[in-house]
mmCIF file of C-alpha atoms in Angstrom:
data_model
loop_
_atom_site.group_PDB
_atom_site.id
_atom_site.type_symbol
_atom_site.label_atom_id
_atom_site.label_comp_id
_atom_site.label_asym_id
_atom_site.label_seq_id
_atom_site.Cartn_x
_atom_site.Cartn_y
_atom_site.Cartn_z
ATOM 1 C CA ALA A 1 0.236 2.688 18.036
ATOM 2 C CA GLN A 2 -2.396 1.696 15.545
ATOM 3 C CA SER A 3 -3.352 -1.733 14.311
ATOM 4 C CA VAL A 4 -5.642 -2.988 11.583
ATOM 5 C CA THR A 5 -7.322 -6.369 11.439
ATOM 6 C CA GLN A 6 -8.911 -7.783 8.341
ATOM 7 C CA LEU A 7 -10.989 -10.625 9.603
ATOM 8 C CA ASP A 8 -11.084 -12.663 6.422
ATOM 9 C CA SER A 9 -7.941 -13.696 4.604
ATOM 10 C CA GLN A 10 -9.912 -15.064 1.647
ATOM 11 C CA VAL A 11 -13.400 -14.440 0.386
ATOM 12 C CA PRO A 12 -14.740 -16.556 -2.469
ATOM 13 C CA VAL A 13 -17.826 -15.073 -4.095
ATOM 14 C CA PHE A 14 -19.886 -15.781 -7.188
ATOM 15 C CA GLU A 15 -20.140 -13.247 -9.967
ATOM 16 C CA GLU A 16 -22.976 -10.738 -9.509
ATOM 17 C CA ALA A 17 -23.278 -11.602 -5.814
ATOM 18 C CA PRO A 18 -22.649 -9.000 -3.094
ATOM 19 C CA VAL A 19 -19.442 -8.979 -1.087
ATOM 20 C CA GLU A 20 -18.408 -7.459 2.225
ATOM 21 C CA LEU A 21 -14.820 -7.241 3.416
ATOM 22 C CA ARG A 22 -14.419 -6.626 7.103
ATOM 23 C CA CYS A 23 -11.899 -4.265 8.652
ATOM 24 C CA ASN A 24 -11.465 -3.323 12.292
ATOM 25 C CA TYR A 25 -8.889 -0.961 13.666
ATOM 26 C CA SER A 26 -7.423 0.007 16.989
ATOM 27 C CA SER A 27 -6.142 3.473 17.825
ATOM 28 C CA SER A 28 -6.046 5.795 20.789
ATOM 29 C CA VAL A 29 -6.432 8.827 18.523
ATOM 30 C CA SER A 30 -8.570 9.737 15.546
ATOM 31 C CA VAL A 31 -7.582 8.049 12.329
ATOM 32 C CA TYR A 32 -8.071 8.407 8.626
ATOM 33 C CA LEU A 33 -9.192 5.211 6.898
ATOM 34 C CA PHE A 34 -8.429 3.822 3.471
ATOM 35 C CA TRP A 35 -9.163 0.852 1.278
ATOM 36 C CA TYR A 36 -6.707 -0.100 -1.443
ATOM 37 C CA VAL A 37 -6.908 -2.796 -4.123
ATOM 38 C CA GLN A 38 -3.947 -4.669 -5.534
ATOM 39 C CA TYR A 39 -4.154 -6.636 -8.750
ATOM 40 C CA PRO A 40 -1.536 -9.345 -9.363
ATOM 41 C CA ASN A 41 1.996 -7.989 -9.756
ATOM 42 C CA GLN A 42 0.843 -4.410 -9.460
ATOM 43 C CA GLY A 43 1.013 -1.615 -6.932
ATOM 44 C CA LEU A 44 -1.889 -0.465 -4.814
ATOM 45 C CA GLN A 45 -4.785 1.569 -6.150
ATOM 46 C CA LEU A 46 -6.888 3.722 -3.860
ATOM 47 C CA LEU A 47 -10.509 2.584 -3.763
ATOM 48 C CA LEU A 48 -11.855 5.054 -1.235
ATOM 49 C CA LYS A 49 -11.023 6.932 1.930
ATOM 50 C CA TYR A 50 -12.709 8.313 5.004
ATOM 51 C CA LEU A 51 -11.345 11.586 6.324
ATOM 52 C CA SER A 52 -14.354 13.134 8.053
ATOM 53 C CA GLY A 53 -18.020 13.902 7.530
ATOM 54 C CA SER A 54 -20.499 11.373 6.198
ATOM 55 C CA THR A 55 -19.758 7.903 7.468
ATOM 56 C CA LEU A 56 -20.788 6.280 4.189
ATOM 57 C CA VAL A 57 -18.057 6.683 1.635
ATOM 58 C CA LYS A 58 -18.384 5.847 -2.033
ATOM 59 C CA GLY A 59 -15.367 4.898 -4.077
ATOM 60 C CA ILE A 60 -14.392 3.737 -7.508
ATOM 61 C CA ASN A 61 -15.643 0.606 -9.281
ATOM 62 C CA GLY A 62 -18.919 0.567 -7.339
ATOM 63 C CA PHE A 63 -17.362 0.034 -3.914
ATOM 64 C CA GLU A 64 -18.498 1.756 -0.760
ATOM 65 C CA ALA A 65 -17.500 1.593 2.886
ATOM 66 C CA GLU A 66 -19.057 2.643 6.147
ATOM 67 C CA PHE A 67 -17.138 4.097 9.045
ATOM 68 C CA ASN A 68 -18.467 3.005 12.421
ATOM 69 C CA LYS A 69 -16.659 4.776 15.212
ATOM 70 C CA SER A 70 -18.307 2.892 18.068
ATOM 71 C CA GLN A 71 -17.352 -0.451 16.565
ATOM 72 C CA THR A 72 -14.032 0.842 15.193
ATOM 73 C CA SER A 73 -14.851 -0.690 11.857
ATOM 74 C CA PHE A 74 -14.598 0.306 8.212
ATOM 75 C CA HIS A 75 -16.155 -2.501 6.208
ATOM 76 C CA LEU A 76 -16.021 -2.475 2.426
ATOM 77 C CA ARG A 77 -19.002 -3.554 0.318
ATOM 78 C CA LYS A 78 -20.008 -3.997 -3.270
ATOM 79 C CA PRO A 79 -23.553 -5.019 -4.206
ATOM 80 C CA SER A 80 -22.607 -6.994 -7.314
ATOM 81 C CA VAL A 81 -19.098 -8.170 -8.107
ATOM 82 C CA HIS A 82 -17.495 -8.863 -11.453
ATOM 83 C CA ILE A 83 -14.769 -11.303 -12.401
ATOM 84 C CA SER A 84 -12.456 -8.295 -12.704
ATOM 85 C CA ASP A 85 -12.854 -7.607 -8.975
ATOM 86 C CA THR A 86 -10.649 -10.610 -8.239
ATOM 87 C CA ALA A 87 -7.756 -9.043 -6.352
ATOM 88 C CA GLU A 88 -6.221 -8.425 -2.947
ATOM 89 C CA TYR A 89 -7.851 -5.735 -0.831
ATOM 90 C CA PHE A 90 -6.056 -3.859 1.935
ATOM 91 C CA CYS A 91 -7.547 -1.752 4.676
ATOM 92 C CA ALA A 92 -5.236 0.891 6.131
ATOM 93 C CA VAL A 93 -5.235 3.693 8.682
ATOM 94 C CA SER A 94 -3.110 6.754 9.128
ATOM 95 C CA VAL A 95 -2.677 9.184 11.965
ATOM 96 C CA LYS A 96 -1.672 12.760 11.474
ATOM 97 C CA ALA A 97 0.567 12.658 14.519
ATOM 98 C CA ALA A 98 2.477 9.742 13.009
ATOM 99 C CA GLY A 99 3.420 11.615 9.877
ATOM 100 C CA ASN A 100 0.555 10.117 7.923
ATOM 101 C CA LYS A 101 2.297 6.770 7.685
ATOM 102 C CA LEU A 102 -0.050 3.991 6.711
ATOM 103 C CA THR A 103 -0.637 0.930 8.859
ATOM 104 C CA PHE A 104 -2.019 -1.925 6.784
ATOM 105 C CA GLY A 105 -4.191 -4.863 7.585
ATOM 106 C CA GLY A 106 -3.152 -8.305 6.464
ATOM 107 C CA GLY A 107 -5.216 -8.159 3.304
ATOM 108 C CA THR A 108 -8.239 -10.051 1.997
ATOM 109 C CA ARG A 109 -8.023 -12.018 -1.194
ATOM 110 C CA VAL A 110 -11.269 -11.879 -3.154
ATOM 111 C CA LEU A 111 -11.834 -14.609 -5.706
ATOM 112 C CA VAL A 112 -14.827 -14.049 -7.940
ATOM 113 C CA LYS A 113 -16.159 -17.237 -9.492
ATOM 114 C CA PRO A 114 -18.271 -17.379 -12.629
ATOM 115 C CA GLY B 1 -5.263 11.629 -9.471
ATOM 116 C CA ALA B 2 -1.621 11.693 -8.517
ATOM 117 C CA VAL B 3 0.654 9.301 -10.381
ATOM 118 C CA VAL B 4 3.718 7.534 -9.060
ATOM 119 C CA SER B 5 6.027 5.540 -11.294
ATOM 120 C CA GLN B 6 8.732 3.002 -10.539
ATOM 121 C CA HIS B 7 11.604 1.775 -12.619
ATOM 122 C CA PRO B 8 12.391 -0.930 -13.392
ATOM 123 C CA SER B 9 9.219 -2.983 -13.100
ATOM 124 C CA TRP B 10 11.267 -6.117 -12.679
ATOM 125 C CA VAL B 11 14.942 -6.952 -12.335
ATOM 126 C CA ILE B 12 16.973 -10.121 -12.071
ATOM 127 C CA CYS B 13 20.473 -9.922 -10.697
ATOM 128 C CA LYS B 14 23.269 -12.123 -9.448
ATOM 129 C CA SER B 15 24.002 -12.551 -5.790
ATOM 130 C CA GLY B 16 26.458 -9.935 -4.538
ATOM 131 C CA THR B 17 25.522 -7.211 -6.992
ATOM 132 C CA SER B 18 23.676 -3.986 -6.223
ATOM 133 C CA VAL B 19 20.355 -2.941 -7.684
ATOM 134 C CA LYS B 20 18.851 0.544 -7.843
ATOM 135 C CA ILE B 21 15.098 1.137 -7.961
ATOM 136 C CA GLU B 22 13.659 4.548 -8.813
ATOM 137 C CA CYS B 23 10.402 6.039 -7.570
ATOM 138 C CA ARG B 24 9.049 9.181 -9.198
ATOM 139 C CA SER B 25 6.050 11.368 -8.500
ATOM 140 C CA LEU B 26 4.998 12.409 -11.984
ATOM 141 C CA ASP B 27 2.560 15.244 -11.472
ATOM 142 C CA PHE B 28 3.215 16.446 -7.956
ATOM 143 C CA GLN B 29 6.065 17.068 -5.590
ATOM 144 C CA ALA B 30 6.777 14.933 -2.589
ATOM 145 C CA THR B 31 9.144 15.893 0.187
ATOM 146 C CA THR B 32 8.500 12.470 1.683
ATOM 147 C CA MET B 33 8.208 9.088 0.039
ATOM 148 C CA PHE B 34 7.807 5.649 1.544
ATOM 149 C CA TRP B 35 9.366 2.330 0.616
ATOM 150 C CA TYR B 36 7.607 -0.957 1.274
ATOM 151 C CA ARG B 37 8.480 -4.582 0.849
ATOM 152 C CA GLN B 38 5.908 -7.246 0.123
ATOM 153 C CA PHE B 39 6.411 -10.980 0.271
ATOM 154 C CA PRO B 40 4.094 -13.301 -1.669
ATOM 155 C CA LYS B 41 0.560 -13.374 -0.311
ATOM 156 C CA GLN B 42 1.459 -11.000 2.501
ATOM 157 C CA SER B 43 0.753 -7.428 3.397
ATOM 158 C CA LEU B 44 3.069 -4.494 2.833
ATOM 159 C CA MET B 45 5.844 -3.906 5.317
ATOM 160 C CA LEU B 46 7.110 -0.359 5.635
ATOM 161 C CA MET B 47 10.883 -0.287 5.269
ATOM 162 C CA ALA B 48 11.742 3.372 5.440
ATOM 163 C CA THR B 49 10.648 6.945 4.982
ATOM 164 C CA SER B 50 12.590 8.864 2.367
ATOM 165 C CA ASN B 51 13.073 12.542 3.128
ATOM 166 C CA GLU B 52 14.079 15.067 0.496
ATOM 167 C CA GLY B 53 17.289 16.774 1.490
ATOM 168 C CA SER B 54 17.944 14.692 4.585
ATOM 169 C CA LYS B 55 18.589 11.169 5.737
ATOM 170 C CA ALA B 56 15.993 8.472 5.423
ATOM 171 C CA THR B 57 14.229 7.132 8.488
ATOM 172 C CA TYR B 58 14.349 3.359 8.712
ATOM 173 C CA GLU B 59 11.867 1.107 10.464
ATOM 174 C CA GLN B 60 13.078 -1.176 13.192
ATOM 175 C CA GLY B 61 14.885 -4.211 11.866
ATOM 176 C CA VAL B 62 15.678 -2.761 8.436
ATOM 177 C CA GLU B 63 19.386 -2.564 7.663
ATOM 178 C CA LYS B 64 20.185 0.955 6.549
ATOM 179 C CA ASP B 65 23.531 -0.069 5.069
ATOM 180 C CA LYS B 66 21.874 -2.702 2.943
ATOM 181 C CA PHE B 67 18.943 -0.638 1.725
ATOM 182 C CA LEU B 68 20.348 2.742 0.754
ATOM 183 C CA ILE B 69 17.798 5.454 0.164
ATOM 184 C CA ASN B 70 18.452 8.762 -1.562
ATOM 185 C CA HIS B 71 15.787 11.416 -2.061
ATOM 186 C CA ALA B 72 17.548 13.435 -4.719
ATOM 187 C CA SER B 73 14.763 15.833 -5.626
ATOM 188 C CA LEU B 74 11.150 16.622 -4.883
ATOM 189 C CA THR B 75 10.045 14.059 -7.443
ATOM 190 C CA LEU B 76 12.615 11.271 -7.151
ATOM 191 C CA SER B 77 13.608 8.778 -4.502
ATOM 192 C CA THR B 78 15.891 5.801 -5.090
ATOM 193 C CA LEU B 79 16.304 2.558 -3.187
ATOM 194 C CA THR B 80 19.554 0.687 -3.706
ATOM 195 C CA VAL B 81 19.753 -2.891 -2.520
ATOM 196 C CA THR B 82 23.454 -3.419 -1.912
ATOM 197 C CA SER B 83 25.176 -6.788 -2.143
ATOM 198 C CA ALA B 84 21.887 -8.445 -2.876
ATOM 199 C CA HIS B 85 21.240 -12.017 -1.798
ATOM 200 C CA PRO B 86 18.419 -14.433 -2.641
ATOM 201 C CA GLU B 87 16.604 -13.555 0.576
ATOM 202 C CA ASP B 88 16.296 -9.980 -0.708
ATOM 203 C CA SER B 89 14.091 -11.221 -3.530
ATOM 204 C CA SER B 90 10.762 -9.511 -3.059
ATOM 205 C CA PHE B 91 8.276 -7.023 -4.455
ATOM 206 C CA TYR B 92 9.305 -3.463 -3.599
ATOM 207 C CA ILE B 93 6.698 -0.721 -3.704
ATOM 208 C CA CYS B 94 7.041 2.989 -3.121
ATOM 209 C CA SER B 95 4.415 5.550 -2.264
ATOM 210 C CA ALA B 96 4.252 9.310 -2.190
ATOM 211 C CA PRO B 97 1.737 11.411 -0.297
ATOM 212 C CA ALA B 98 -0.345 14.060 -1.999
ATOM 213 C CA TRP B 99 -2.377 16.549 -0.038
ATOM 214 C CA THR B 100 -6.103 15.917 -0.472
ATOM 215 C CA GLY B 101 -7.675 18.623 1.647
ATOM 216 C CA ALA B 102 -7.676 17.111 5.124
ATOM 217 C CA THR B 103 -4.708 14.811 5.059
ATOM 218 C CA ASP B 104 -2.159 13.292 2.768
ATOM 219 C CA THR B 105 -3.304 10.386 0.666
ATOM 220 C CA GLN B 106 -0.666 7.855 -0.289
ATOM 221 C CA TYR B 107 -0.352 7.075 -3.976
ATOM 222 C CA PHE B 108 1.543 3.939 -4.844
ATOM 223 C CA GLY B 109 3.901 3.028 -7.609
ATOM 224 C CA PRO B 110 3.341 -0.152 -9.641
ATOM 225 C CA GLY B 111 6.080 -1.995 -7.797
ATOM 226 C CA THR B 112 9.406 -3.570 -8.718
ATOM 227 C CA ARG B 113 9.916 -7.297 -8.572
ATOM 228 C CA LEU B 114 13.479 -8.152 -7.601
ATOM 229 C CA THR B 115 14.809 -11.646 -8.106
ATOM 230 C CA VAL B 116 18.298 -12.405 -6.857
ATOM 231 C CA LEU B 117 19.869 -15.559 -8.250
#
């Protein structure tokens, strides 16, 4: 079975400052990795994904994430946040053998302050 | 990108009534769809996998007789909450996988907020 841990439940950050959201996973097999963002009362929007290849993945809205196999991590970063980045962020993994079902982390709430 | 819609976006019903939520893949076909439940300030909990043309697969602890799932076509899955009670109030989200070259990527609907009075 897979598990995902998001180490920070809340991250307050000032506008234009950088932010990093931490995600660690556990799996006995290779996984695919995803970051999703959820704005209030909305569904989830895909930010980026790692399937294979380059470990640095660039996504939408200026976000990027780096896959580190040895540390089983997939941390999400943005060099300069905007007020509009205030949202809940979910890290997730899927395994082909498990029918590509997603296993989610607990989520990290990002609050961008002016 | 692939688009998934849900209807209704919110619904309020009386205790004891049934509520149907629709999930549609608008620009792609999906033989499988997933239904999630999300409580306030919590992560998504997978309820069941909807399979076109066959029975849904429910996660452990989810009552199949209470949460009826029908995958009527390659673009439509429905979740019916039967005899709803206040504890069923939640945010229900569906997703559908679209093939993206190496694996399926899940695309999510906007969610349906159910309030049972």
